[in-house]
PDB file of C-alpha atoms in Angstrom:
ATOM      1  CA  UNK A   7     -15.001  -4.024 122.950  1.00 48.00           C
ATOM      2  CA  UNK A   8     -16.816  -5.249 119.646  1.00 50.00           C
ATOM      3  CA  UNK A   9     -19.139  -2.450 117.928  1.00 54.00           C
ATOM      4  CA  UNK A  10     -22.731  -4.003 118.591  1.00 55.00           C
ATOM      5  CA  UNK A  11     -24.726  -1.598 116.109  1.00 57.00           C
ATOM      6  CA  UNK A  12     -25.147  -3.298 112.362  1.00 49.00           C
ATOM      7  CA  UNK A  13     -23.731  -1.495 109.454  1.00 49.00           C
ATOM      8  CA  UNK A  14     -25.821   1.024 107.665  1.00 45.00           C
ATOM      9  CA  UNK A  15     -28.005  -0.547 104.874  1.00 43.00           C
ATOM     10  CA  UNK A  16     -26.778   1.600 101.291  1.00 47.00           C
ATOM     11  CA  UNK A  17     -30.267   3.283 100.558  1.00 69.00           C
ATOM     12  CA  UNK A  18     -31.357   1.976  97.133  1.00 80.00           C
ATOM     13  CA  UNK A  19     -32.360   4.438  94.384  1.00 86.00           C
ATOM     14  CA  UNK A  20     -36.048   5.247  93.958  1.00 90.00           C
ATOM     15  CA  UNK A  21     -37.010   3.399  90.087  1.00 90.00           C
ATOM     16  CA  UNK A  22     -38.295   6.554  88.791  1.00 92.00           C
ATOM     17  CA  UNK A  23     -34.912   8.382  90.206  1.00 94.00           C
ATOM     18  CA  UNK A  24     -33.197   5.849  88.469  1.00 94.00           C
ATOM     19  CA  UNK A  25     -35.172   5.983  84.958  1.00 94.00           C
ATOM     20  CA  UNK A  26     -35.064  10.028  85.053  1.00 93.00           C
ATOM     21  CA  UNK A  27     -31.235  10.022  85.338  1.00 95.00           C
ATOM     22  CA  UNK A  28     -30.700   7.762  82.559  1.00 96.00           C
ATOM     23  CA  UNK A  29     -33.107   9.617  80.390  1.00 94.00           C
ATOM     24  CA  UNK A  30     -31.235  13.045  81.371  1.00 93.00           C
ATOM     25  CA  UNK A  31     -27.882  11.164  80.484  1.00 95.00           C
ATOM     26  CA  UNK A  32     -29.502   9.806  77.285  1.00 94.00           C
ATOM     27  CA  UNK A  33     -30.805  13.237  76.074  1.00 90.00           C
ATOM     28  CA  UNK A  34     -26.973  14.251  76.683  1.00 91.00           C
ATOM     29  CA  UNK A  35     -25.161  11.386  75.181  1.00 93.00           C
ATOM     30  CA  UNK A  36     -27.480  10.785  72.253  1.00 90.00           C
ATOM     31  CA  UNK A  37     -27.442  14.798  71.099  1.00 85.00           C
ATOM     32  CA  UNK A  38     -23.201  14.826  71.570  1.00 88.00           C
ATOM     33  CA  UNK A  39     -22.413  12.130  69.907  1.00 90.00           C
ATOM     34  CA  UNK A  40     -25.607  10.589  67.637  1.00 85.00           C
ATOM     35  CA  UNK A  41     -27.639   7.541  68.074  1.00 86.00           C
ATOM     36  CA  UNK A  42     -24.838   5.305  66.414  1.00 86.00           C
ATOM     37  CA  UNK A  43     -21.627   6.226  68.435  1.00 90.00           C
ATOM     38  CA  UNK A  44     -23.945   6.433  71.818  1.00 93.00           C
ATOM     39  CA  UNK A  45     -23.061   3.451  73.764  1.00 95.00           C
ATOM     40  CA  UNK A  46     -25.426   2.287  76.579  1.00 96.00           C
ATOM     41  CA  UNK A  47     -22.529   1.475  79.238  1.00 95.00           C
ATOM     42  CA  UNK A  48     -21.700   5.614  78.667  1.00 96.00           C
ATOM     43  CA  UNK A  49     -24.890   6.734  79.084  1.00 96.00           C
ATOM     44  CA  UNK A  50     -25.527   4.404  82.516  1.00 96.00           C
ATOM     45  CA  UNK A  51     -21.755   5.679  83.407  1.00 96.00           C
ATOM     46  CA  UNK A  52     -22.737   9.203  83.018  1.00 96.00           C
ATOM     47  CA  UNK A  53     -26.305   8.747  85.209  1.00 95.00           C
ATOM     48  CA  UNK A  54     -23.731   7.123  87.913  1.00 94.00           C
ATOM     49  CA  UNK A  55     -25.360   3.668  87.115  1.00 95.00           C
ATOM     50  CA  UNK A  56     -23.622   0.738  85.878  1.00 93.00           C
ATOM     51  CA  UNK A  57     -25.274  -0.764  82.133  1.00 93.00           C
ATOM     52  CA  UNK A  58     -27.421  -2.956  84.071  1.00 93.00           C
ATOM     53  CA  UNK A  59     -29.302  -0.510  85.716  1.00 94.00           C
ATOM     54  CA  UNK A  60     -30.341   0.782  81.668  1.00 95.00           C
ATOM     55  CA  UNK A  61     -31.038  -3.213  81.033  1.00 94.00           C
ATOM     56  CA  UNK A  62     -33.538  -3.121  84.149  1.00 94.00           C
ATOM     57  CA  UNK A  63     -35.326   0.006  83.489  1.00 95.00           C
ATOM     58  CA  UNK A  64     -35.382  -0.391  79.451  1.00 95.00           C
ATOM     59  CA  UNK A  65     -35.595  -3.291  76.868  1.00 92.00           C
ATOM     60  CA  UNK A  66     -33.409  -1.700  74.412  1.00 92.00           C
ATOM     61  CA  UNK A  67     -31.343   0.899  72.804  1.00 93.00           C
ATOM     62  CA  UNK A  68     -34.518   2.079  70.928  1.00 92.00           C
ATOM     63  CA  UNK A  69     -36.694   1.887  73.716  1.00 93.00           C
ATOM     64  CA  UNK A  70     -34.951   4.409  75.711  1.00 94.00           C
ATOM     65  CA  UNK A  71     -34.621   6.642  72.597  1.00 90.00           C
ATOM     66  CA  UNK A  72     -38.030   6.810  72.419  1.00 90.00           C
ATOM     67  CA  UNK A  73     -39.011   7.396  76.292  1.00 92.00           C
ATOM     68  CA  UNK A  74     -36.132  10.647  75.955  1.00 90.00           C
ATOM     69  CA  UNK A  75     -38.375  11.988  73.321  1.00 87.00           C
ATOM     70  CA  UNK A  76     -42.051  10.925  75.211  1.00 88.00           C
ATOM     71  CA  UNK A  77     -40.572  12.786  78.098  1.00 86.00           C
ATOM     72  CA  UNK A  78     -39.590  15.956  75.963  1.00 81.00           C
ATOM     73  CA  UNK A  79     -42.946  15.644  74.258  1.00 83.00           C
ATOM     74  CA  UNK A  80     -44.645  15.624  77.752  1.00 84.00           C
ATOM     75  CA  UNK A  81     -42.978  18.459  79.009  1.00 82.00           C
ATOM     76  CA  UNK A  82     -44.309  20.660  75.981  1.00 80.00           C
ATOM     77  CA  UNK A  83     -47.519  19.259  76.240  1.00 83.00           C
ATOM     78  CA  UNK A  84     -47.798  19.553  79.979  1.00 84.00           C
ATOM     79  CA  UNK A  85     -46.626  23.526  79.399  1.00 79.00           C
ATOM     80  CA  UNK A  86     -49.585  24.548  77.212  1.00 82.00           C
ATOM     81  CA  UNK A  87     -51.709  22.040  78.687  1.00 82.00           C
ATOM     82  CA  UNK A  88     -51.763  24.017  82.050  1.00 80.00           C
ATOM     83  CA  UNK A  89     -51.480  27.458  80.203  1.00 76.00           C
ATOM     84  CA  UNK A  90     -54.856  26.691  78.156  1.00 76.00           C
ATOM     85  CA  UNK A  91     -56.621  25.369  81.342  1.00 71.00           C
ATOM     86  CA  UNK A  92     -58.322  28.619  82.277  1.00 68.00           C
ATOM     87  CA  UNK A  93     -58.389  30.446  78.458  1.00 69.00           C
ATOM     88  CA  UNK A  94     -61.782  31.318  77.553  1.00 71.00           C
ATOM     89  CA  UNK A  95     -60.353  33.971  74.768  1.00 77.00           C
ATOM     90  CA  UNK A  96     -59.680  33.130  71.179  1.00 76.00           C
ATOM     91  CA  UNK A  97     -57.212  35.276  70.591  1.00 84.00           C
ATOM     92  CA  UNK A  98     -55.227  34.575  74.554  1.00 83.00           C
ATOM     93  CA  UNK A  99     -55.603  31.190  73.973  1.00 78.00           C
ATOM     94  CA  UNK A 100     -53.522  31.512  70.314  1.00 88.00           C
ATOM     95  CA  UNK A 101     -51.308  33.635  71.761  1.00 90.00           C
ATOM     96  CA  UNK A 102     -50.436  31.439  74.724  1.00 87.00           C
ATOM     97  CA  UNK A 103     -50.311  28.548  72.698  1.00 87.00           C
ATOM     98  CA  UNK A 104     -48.217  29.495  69.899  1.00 92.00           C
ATOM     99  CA  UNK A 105     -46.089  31.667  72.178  1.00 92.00           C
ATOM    100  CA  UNK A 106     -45.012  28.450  74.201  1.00 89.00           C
ATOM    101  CA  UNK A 107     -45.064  25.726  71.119  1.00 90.00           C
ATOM    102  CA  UNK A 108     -42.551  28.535  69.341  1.00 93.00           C
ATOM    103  CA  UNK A 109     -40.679  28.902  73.034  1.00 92.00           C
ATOM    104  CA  UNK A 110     -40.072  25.005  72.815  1.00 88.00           C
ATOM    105  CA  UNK A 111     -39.443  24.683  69.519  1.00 89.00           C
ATOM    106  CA  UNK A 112     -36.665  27.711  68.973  1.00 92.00           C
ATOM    107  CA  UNK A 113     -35.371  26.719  72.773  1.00 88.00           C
ATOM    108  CA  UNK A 114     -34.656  23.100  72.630  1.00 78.00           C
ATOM    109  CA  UNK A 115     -33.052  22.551  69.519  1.00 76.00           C
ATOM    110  CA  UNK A 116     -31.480  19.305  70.636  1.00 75.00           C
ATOM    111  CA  UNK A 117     -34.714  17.607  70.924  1.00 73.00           C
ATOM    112  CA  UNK A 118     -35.955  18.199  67.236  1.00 77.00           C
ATOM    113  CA  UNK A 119     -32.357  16.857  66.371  1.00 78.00           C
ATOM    114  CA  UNK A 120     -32.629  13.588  68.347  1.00 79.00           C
ATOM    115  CA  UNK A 121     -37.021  13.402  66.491  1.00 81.00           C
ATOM    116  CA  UNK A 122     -35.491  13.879  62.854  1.00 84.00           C
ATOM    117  CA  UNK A 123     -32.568  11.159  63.596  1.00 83.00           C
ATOM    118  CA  UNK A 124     -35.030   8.716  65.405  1.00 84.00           C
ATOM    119  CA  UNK A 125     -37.619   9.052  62.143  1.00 87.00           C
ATOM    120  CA  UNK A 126     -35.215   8.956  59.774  1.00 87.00           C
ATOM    121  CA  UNK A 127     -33.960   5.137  61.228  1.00 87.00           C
ATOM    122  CA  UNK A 128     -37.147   4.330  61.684  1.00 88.00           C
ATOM    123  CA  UNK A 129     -37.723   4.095  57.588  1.00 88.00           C
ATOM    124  CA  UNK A 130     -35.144   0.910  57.706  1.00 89.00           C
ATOM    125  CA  UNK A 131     -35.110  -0.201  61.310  1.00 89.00           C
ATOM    126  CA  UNK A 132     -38.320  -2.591  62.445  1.00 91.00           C
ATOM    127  CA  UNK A 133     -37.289  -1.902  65.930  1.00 90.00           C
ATOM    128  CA  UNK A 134     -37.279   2.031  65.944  1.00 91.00           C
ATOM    129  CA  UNK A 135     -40.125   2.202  63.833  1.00 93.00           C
ATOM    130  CA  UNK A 136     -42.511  -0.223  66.761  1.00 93.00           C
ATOM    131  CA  UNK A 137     -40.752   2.330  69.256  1.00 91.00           C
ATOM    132  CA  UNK A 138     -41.797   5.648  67.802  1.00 92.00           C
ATOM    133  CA  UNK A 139     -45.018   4.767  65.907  1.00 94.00           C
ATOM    134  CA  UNK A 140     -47.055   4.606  68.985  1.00 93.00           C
ATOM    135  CA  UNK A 141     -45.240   7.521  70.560  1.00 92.00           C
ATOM    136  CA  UNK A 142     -46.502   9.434  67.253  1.00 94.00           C
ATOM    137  CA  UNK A 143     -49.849   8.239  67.704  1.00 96.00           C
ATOM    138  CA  UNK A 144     -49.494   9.210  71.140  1.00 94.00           C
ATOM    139  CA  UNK A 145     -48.429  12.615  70.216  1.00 92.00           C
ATOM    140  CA  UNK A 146     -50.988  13.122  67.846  1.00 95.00           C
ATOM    141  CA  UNK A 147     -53.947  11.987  70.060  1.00 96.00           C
ATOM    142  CA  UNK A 148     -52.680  14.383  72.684  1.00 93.00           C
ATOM    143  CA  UNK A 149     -52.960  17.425  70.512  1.00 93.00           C
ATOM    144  CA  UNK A 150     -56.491  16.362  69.013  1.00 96.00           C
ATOM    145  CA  UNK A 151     -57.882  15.637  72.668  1.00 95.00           C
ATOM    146  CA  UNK A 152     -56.353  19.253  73.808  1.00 92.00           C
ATOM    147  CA  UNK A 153     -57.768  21.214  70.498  1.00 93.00           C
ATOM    148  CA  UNK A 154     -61.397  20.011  70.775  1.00 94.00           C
ATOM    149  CA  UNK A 155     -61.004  20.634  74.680  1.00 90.00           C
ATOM    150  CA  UNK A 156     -60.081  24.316  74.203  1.00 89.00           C
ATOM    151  CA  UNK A 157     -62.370  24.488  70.812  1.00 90.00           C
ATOM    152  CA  UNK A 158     -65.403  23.115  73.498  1.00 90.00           C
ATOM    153  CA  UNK A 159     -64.544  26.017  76.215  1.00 86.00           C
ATOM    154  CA  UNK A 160     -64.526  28.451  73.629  1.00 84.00           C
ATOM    155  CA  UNK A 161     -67.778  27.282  72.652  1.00 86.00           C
ATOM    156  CA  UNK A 162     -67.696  25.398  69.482  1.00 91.00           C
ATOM    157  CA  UNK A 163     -66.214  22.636  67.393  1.00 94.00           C
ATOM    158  CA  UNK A 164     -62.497  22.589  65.668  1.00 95.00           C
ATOM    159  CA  UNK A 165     -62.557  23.574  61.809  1.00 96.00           C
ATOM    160  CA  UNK A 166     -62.056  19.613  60.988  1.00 98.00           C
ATOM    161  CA  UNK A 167     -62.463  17.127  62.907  1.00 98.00           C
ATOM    162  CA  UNK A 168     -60.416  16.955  65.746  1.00 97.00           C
ATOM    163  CA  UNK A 169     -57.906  13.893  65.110  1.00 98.00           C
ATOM    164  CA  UNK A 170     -56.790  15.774  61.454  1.00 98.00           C
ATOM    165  CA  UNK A 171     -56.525  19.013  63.832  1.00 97.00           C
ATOM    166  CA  UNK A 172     -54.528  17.200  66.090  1.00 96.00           C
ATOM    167  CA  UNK A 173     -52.593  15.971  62.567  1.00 97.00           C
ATOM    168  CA  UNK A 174     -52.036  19.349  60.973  1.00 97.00           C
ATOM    169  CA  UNK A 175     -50.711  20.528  64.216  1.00 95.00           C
ATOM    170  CA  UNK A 176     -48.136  17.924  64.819  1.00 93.00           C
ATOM    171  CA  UNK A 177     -47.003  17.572  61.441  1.00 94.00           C
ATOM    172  CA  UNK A 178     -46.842  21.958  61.843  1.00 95.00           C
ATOM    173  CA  UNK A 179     -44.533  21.561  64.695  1.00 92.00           C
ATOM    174  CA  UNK A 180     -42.089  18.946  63.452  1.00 90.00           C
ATOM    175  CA  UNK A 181     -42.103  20.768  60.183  1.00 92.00           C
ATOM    176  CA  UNK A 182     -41.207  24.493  61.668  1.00 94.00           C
ATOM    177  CA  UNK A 183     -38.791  22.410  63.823  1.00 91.00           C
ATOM    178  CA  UNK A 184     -36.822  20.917  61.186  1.00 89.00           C
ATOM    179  CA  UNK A 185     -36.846  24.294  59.291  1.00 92.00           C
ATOM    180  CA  UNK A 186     -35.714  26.178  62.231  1.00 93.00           C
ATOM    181  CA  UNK A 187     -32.683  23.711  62.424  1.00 88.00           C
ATOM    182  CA  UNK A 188     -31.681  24.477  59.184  1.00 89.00           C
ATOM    183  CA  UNK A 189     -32.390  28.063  59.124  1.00 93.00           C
ATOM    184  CA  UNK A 190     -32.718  29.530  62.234  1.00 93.00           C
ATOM    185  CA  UNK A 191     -32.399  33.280  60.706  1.00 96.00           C
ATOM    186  CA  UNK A 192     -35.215  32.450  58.097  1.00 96.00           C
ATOM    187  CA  UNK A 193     -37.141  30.534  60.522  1.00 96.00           C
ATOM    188  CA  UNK A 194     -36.990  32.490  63.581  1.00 96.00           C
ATOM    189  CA  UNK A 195     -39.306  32.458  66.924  1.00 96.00           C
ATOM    190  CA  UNK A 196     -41.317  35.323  65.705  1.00 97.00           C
ATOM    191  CA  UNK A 197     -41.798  33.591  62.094  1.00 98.00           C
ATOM    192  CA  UNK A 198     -42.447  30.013  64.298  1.00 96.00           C
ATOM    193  CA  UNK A 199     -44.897  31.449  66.664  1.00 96.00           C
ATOM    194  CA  UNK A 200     -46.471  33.395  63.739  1.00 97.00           C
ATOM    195  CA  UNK A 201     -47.392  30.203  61.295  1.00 97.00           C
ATOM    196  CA  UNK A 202     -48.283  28.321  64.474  1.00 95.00           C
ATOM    197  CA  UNK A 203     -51.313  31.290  65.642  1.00 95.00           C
ATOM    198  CA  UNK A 204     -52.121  31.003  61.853  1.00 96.00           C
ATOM    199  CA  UNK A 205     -52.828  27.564  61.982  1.00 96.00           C
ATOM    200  CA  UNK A 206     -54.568  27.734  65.452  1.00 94.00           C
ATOM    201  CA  UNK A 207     -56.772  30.558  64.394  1.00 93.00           C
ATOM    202  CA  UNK A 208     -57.860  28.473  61.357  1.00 95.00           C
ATOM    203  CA  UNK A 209     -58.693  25.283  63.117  1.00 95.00           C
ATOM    204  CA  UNK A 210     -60.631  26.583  66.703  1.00 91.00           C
ATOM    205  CA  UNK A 211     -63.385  28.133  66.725  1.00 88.00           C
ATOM    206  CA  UNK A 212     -64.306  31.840  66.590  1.00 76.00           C
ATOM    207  CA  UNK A 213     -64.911  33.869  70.165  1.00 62.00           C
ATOM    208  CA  UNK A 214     -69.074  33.864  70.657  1.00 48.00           C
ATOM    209  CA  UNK A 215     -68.288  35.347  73.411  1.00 43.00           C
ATOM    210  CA  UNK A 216     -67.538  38.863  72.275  1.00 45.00           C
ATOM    211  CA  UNK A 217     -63.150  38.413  72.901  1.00 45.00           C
ATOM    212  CA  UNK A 218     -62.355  38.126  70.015  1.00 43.00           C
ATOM    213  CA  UNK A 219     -64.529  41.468  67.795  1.00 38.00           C
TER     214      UNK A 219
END
């Protein structure tokens, strides 16, 4: 007697399953062993994919460099993002955003070590440098469009105009980043989060509504 049912069909991975893995194994493989030594077939390997599945999802080696950094990026962002949503407080909003920017910074070390390697290639490498340009601009755009946001809540206008706020705080962050790499004793979380509420404070606007006397 023959077995009349059909064989199960293998379920096929979701795309965005598919691209999150490989980013996770990225992250993992890029911060171990550099962007030179990582090899795409390890990375796919370690997501449980074969190097096709990186081919499929990504164009290159650089490409998927840069999306592990967008998605670190987005997390941050995301963070103060929904923090800042309901801040109507000059001094809470400060607090909560420096307080999370110097969480991220002082927490995840390993993604300010795969930004500095990425930037530093992209000074001699065309192809890194049309990956991570626009992810900058991206970046920077972000932080401008969330300043002026939080600057029109609290009832005013940012100290400059809101794409060199959005500068000045980027450039901040990769800065204390870098330094906290090098010297995380000198640059600790509480001197991080410090220099970040300086900068805030400087560039939002001051409480009218009585929060911040």
């Amino acid at each position: 007697m023959t077995d009349s049912n059909p064989p199960a069909v293998a379920r096929r991975t979701p795309r965005a399953e598919v691209r999150r893995r490989l980013r996770e194994a990225a992250a993992q493989e890029f911060a171990e062993r550099g962007y030179d030594e990582s090899r795409l077939e390890d990375i796919a390997a370690r997501a449980g994919f074969t190097k096709g599945a990186v081919y499929s999802n990504f164009k290159s080696k650089q490409e998927l460099f840069g999306s592990v950094l967008a998605d670190r990026a987005d997390i941050e962002l995301s963070a103060v993002t929904d923090h800042l949503a309901a801040v109507d407080d000059v001094k809470e909003a400060v607090a909560d955003a420096a307080r999370l920017v110097a969480g991220e910074i002082t927490g995840d070390t390993q993604r300010g070590q795969l930004g500095f390697e990425f930037a530093s290639r992209a000074r001699r490498d065309e192809q890194v440098r049309d990956v991570l340009a626009p992810l900058r601009r991206s970046q920077r755009q972000a932080a401008a469009e969330l300043l002026a946001a939080v600057a029109e809540r609290l009832g005013g206008d940012t100290a400059v105009e809101p794409e060199l706020a959005g500068l000045i705080v980027h450039c901040l962050s990769n800065g204390l980043s870098m330094e906290h790499a090098v010297d995380p004793e000198g640059v600790d979380g509480a001197t991080v989060e410090a220099a970040i509420a300086a900068t805030l404070t400087a560039l939002l606007p001051a409480d009218r509504t009585g929060g911040n006397r």
